[in-house]
Structures are given as structure tokens and as C-alpha cells.
PDB file of C-alpha atoms in Angstrom:
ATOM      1  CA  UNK A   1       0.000   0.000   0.000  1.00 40.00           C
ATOM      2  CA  UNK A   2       1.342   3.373  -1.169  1.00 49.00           C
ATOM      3  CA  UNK A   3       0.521   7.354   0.959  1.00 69.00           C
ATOM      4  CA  UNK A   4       0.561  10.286  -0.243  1.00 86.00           C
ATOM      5  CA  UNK A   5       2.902  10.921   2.279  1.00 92.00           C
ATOM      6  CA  UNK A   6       6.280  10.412   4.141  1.00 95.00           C
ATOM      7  CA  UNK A   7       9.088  10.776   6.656  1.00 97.00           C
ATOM      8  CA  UNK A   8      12.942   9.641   6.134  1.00 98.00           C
ATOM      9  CA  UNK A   9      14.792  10.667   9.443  1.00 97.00           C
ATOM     10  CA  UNK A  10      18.162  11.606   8.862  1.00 97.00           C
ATOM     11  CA  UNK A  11      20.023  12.323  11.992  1.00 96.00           C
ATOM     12  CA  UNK A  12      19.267  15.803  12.793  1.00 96.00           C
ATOM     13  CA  UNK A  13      16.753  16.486  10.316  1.00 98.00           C
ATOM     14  CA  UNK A  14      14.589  14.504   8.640  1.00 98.00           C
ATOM     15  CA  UNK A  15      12.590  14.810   4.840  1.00 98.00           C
ATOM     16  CA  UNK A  16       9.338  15.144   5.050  1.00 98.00           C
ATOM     17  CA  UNK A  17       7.122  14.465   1.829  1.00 98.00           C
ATOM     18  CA  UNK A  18       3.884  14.839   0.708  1.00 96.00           C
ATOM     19  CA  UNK A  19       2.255  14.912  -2.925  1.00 95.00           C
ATOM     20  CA  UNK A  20       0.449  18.492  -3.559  1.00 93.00           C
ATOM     21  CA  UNK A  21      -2.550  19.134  -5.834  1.00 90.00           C
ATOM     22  CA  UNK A  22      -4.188  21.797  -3.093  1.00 89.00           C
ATOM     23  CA  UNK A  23      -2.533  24.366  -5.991  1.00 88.00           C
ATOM     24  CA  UNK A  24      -4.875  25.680  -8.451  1.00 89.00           C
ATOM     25  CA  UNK A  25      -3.297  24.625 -12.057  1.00 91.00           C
ATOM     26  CA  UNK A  26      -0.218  22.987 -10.622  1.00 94.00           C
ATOM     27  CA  UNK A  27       0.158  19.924  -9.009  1.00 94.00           C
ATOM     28  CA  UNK A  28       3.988  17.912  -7.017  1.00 95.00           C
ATOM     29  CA  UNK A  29       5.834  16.501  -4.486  1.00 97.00           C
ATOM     30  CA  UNK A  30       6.769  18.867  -1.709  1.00 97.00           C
ATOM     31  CA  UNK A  31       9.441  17.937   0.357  1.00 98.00           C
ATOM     32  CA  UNK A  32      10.515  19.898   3.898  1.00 98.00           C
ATOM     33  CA  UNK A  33      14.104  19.573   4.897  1.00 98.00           C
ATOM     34  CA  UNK A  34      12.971  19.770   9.326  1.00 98.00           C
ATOM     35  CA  UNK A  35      14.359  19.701  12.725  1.00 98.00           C
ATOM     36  CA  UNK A  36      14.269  20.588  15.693  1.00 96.00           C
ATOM     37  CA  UNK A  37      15.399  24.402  16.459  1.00 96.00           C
ATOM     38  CA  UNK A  38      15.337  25.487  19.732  1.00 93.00           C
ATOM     39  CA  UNK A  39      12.649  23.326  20.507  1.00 95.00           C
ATOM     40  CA  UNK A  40      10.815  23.632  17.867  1.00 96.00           C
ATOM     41  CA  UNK A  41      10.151  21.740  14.601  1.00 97.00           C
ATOM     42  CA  UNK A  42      11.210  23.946  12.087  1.00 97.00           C
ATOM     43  CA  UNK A  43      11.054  23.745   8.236  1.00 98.00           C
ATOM     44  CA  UNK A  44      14.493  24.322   6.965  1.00 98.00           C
ATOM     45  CA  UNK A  45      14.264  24.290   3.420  1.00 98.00           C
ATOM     46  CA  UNK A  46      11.396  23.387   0.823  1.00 98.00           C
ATOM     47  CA  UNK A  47      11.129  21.809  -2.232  1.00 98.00           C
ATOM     48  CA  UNK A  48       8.125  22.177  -4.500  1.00 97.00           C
ATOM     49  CA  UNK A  49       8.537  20.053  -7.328  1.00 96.00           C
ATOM     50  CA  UNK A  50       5.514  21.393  -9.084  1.00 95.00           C
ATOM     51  CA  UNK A  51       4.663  20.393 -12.666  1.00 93.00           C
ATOM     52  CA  UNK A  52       4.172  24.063 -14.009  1.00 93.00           C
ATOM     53  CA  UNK A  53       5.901  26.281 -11.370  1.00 95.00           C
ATOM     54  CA  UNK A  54       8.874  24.413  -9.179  1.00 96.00           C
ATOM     55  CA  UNK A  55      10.158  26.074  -7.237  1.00 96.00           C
ATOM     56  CA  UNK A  56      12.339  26.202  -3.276  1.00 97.00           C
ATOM     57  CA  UNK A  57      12.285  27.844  -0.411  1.00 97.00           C
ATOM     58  CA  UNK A  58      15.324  29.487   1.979  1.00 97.00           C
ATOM     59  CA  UNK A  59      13.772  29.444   5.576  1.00 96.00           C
ATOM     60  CA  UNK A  60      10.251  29.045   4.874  1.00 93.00           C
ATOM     61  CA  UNK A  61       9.357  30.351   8.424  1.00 92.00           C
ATOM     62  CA  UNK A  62      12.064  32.829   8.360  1.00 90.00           C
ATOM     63  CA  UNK A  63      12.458  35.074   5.680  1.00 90.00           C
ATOM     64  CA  UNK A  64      11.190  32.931   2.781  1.00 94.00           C
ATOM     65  CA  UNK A  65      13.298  33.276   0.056  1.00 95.00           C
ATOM     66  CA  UNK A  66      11.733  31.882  -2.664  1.00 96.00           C
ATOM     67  CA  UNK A  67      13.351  30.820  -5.967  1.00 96.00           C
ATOM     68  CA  UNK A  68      12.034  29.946  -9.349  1.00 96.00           C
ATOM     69  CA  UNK A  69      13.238  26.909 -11.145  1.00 95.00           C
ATOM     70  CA  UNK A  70      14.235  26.992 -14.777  1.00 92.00           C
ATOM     71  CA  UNK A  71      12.895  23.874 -16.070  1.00 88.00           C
ATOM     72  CA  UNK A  72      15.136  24.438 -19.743  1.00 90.00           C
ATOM     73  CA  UNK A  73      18.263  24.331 -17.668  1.00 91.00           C
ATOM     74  CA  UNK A  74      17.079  22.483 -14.751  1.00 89.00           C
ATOM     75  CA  UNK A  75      15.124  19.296 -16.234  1.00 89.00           C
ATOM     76  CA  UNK A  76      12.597  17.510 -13.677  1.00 93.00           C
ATOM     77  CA  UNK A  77      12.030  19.337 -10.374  1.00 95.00           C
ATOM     78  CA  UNK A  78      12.108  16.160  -8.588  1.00 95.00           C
ATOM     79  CA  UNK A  79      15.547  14.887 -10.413  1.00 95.00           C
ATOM     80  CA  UNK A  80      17.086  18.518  -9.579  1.00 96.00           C
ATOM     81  CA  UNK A  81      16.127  18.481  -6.007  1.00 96.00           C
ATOM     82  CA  UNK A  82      17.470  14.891  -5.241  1.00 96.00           C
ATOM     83  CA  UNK A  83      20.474  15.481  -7.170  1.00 95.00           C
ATOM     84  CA  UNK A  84      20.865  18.591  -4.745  1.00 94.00           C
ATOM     85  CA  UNK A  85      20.748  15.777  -2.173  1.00 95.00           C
ATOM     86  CA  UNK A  86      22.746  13.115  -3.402  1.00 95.00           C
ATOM     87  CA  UNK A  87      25.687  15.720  -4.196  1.00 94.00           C
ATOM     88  CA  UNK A  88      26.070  16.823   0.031  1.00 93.00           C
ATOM     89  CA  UNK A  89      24.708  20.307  -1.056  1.00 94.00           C
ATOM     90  CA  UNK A  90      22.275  20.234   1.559  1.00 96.00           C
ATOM     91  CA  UNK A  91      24.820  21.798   4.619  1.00 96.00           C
ATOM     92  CA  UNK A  92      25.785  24.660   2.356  1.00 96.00           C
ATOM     93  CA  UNK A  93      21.496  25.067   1.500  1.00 97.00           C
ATOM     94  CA  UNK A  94      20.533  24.848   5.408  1.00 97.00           C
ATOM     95  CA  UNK A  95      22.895  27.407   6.145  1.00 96.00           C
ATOM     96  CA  UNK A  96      21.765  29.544   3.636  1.00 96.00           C
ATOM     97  CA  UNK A  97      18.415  29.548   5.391  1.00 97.00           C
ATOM     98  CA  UNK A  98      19.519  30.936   8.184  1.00 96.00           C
ATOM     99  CA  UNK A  99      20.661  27.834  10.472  1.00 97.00           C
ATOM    100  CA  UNK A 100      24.299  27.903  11.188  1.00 96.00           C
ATOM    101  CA  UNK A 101      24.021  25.587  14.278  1.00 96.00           C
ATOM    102  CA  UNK A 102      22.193  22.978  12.309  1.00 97.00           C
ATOM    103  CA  UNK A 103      24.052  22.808   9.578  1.00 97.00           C
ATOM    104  CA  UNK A 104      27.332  22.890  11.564  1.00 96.00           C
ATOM    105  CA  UNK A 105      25.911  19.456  13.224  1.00 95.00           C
ATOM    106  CA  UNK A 106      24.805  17.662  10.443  1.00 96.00           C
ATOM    107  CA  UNK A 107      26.172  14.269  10.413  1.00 96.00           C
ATOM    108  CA  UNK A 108      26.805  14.380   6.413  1.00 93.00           C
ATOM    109  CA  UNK A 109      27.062  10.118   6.316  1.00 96.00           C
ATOM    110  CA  UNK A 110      24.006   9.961   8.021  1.00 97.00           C
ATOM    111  CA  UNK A 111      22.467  12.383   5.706  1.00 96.00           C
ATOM    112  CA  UNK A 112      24.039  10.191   2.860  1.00 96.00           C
ATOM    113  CA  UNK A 113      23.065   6.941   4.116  1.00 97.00           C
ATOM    114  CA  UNK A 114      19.660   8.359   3.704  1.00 97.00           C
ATOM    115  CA  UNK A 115      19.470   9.448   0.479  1.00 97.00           C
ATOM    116  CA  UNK A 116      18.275   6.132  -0.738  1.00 97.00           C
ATOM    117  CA  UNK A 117      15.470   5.972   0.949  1.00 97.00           C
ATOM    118  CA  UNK A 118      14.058   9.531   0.277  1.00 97.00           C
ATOM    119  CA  UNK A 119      14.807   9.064  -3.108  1.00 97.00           C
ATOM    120  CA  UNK A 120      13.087   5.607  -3.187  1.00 96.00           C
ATOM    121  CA  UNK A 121       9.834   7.324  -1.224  1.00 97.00           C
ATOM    122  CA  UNK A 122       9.556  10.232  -3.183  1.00 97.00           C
ATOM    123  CA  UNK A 123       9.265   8.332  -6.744  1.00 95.00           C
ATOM    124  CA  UNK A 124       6.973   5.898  -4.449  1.00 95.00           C
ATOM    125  CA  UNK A 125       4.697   8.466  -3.929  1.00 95.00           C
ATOM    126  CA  UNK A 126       4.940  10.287  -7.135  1.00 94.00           C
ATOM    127  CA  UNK A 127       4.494   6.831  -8.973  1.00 93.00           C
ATOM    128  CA  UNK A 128       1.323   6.183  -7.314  1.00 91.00           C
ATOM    129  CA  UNK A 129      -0.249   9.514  -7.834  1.00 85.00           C
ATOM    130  CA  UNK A 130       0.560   8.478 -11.753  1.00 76.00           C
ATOM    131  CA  UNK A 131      -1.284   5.345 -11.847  1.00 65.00           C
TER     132      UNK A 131
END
């Protein structure tokens, strides 16, 4: 049985997914880089891999920084943003946001030795939507 939705912990902060089609003419995965900041879960970093308009987010409940994805030079929204994964950009991203201290703890082979298995749930749930 396949969700809409799912979790992959990750040390310190863990991918949260979920499929989107709440957006009028657009329709994705969305997935929240979280953790836990100052005792609060906090979304780091957001990926919506939208079919018409992907785009990501710097500090979603900061200052938002929103950025446009060029799907010419960029390809799928979903390949883009794992890639971003798989290639340990995800420190660099996090502090970015705005969160030094998390990204300075990061365990970066944890993070790694996750990969699979967001990768592996985000096509799940993408797949499913499909069929």
C-alpha cells in the first residue's frame, strides 16, 4: 500500500514528503528539509517540485526566500532536487536559510546513508499519484 505521504529521518533532520494538488493549475511533491530548532520543529528548506511552477524555499518560516526553477536548464524538479541531495549540497542550503548551528551538526554520512530511501519514497509516492 502506497501514501501520499512520508518521513525519512536523517540524523538531525529529517525529509518530510507529501504529494500536492491543493494548488490551483499545478500539481507535485513537496518535500521539507525539518528539525528541531530550539525546541521547535522547524522547516528548513522546501522543495516544491511542481509540474508548471517548481520552485524552493530558503527558511520558509524565516524570511522565505523563494526561488524559481528553470525547467530548460534544470530538467525535472524532482531529479534537480534529489540530485541537490545526493551531491552533500544540503549543509551549504541549510545554512543559507539561516541555520548555522544545524548545519554545523549535520552528520553528512548519516544524511548520505539516507538518500536512498528519500529518493526511493519520493518516486513511491509520485508513482502512485501516476497510476
Amino acid at each position: 500500500m502506497t501514501t501520499d505521504q512520508a518521513t525519512v529521518e536523517a540524523g538531525s533532520i529529517a525529509f518530510a514528503m507529501r504529494y500536492r494538488d491543493d494548488i490551483a493549475g499545478d500539481e507535485g511533491l513537496c518535500i521539507e528539509v525539518r528539525a528541531d530548532v530550539e525546541g521547535h520543529d522547524t522547516e528548513l528548506l522546501r522543495f516544491d517540485c511542481f509540474q508548471v511552477a517548481p520552485h524552493y524555499h530558503y527558511g520558509p518560516e524565516a524570511d522565505d526566500e523563494r526561488l524559481m526553477l528553470d525547467l530548460t536548464a534544470a530538467g525535472d524538479s524532482l531529479d534537480w532536487t534529489l540530485s541537490c541531495f545526493e551531491r552533500g549540497r544540503l549543509r551549504s542550503m541549510i545554512e543559507r536559510a539561516g541555520y548555522p548551528s544545524v548545519a554545523s551538526g549535520l552528520d553528512e554520512d548519516v544524511v548520505a546513508g539516507a538518500i536512498p530511501k528519500v529518493v526511493s519514497k519520493a518516486h513511491e509516492i509520485v508513482d502512485s499519484r501516476a497510476s
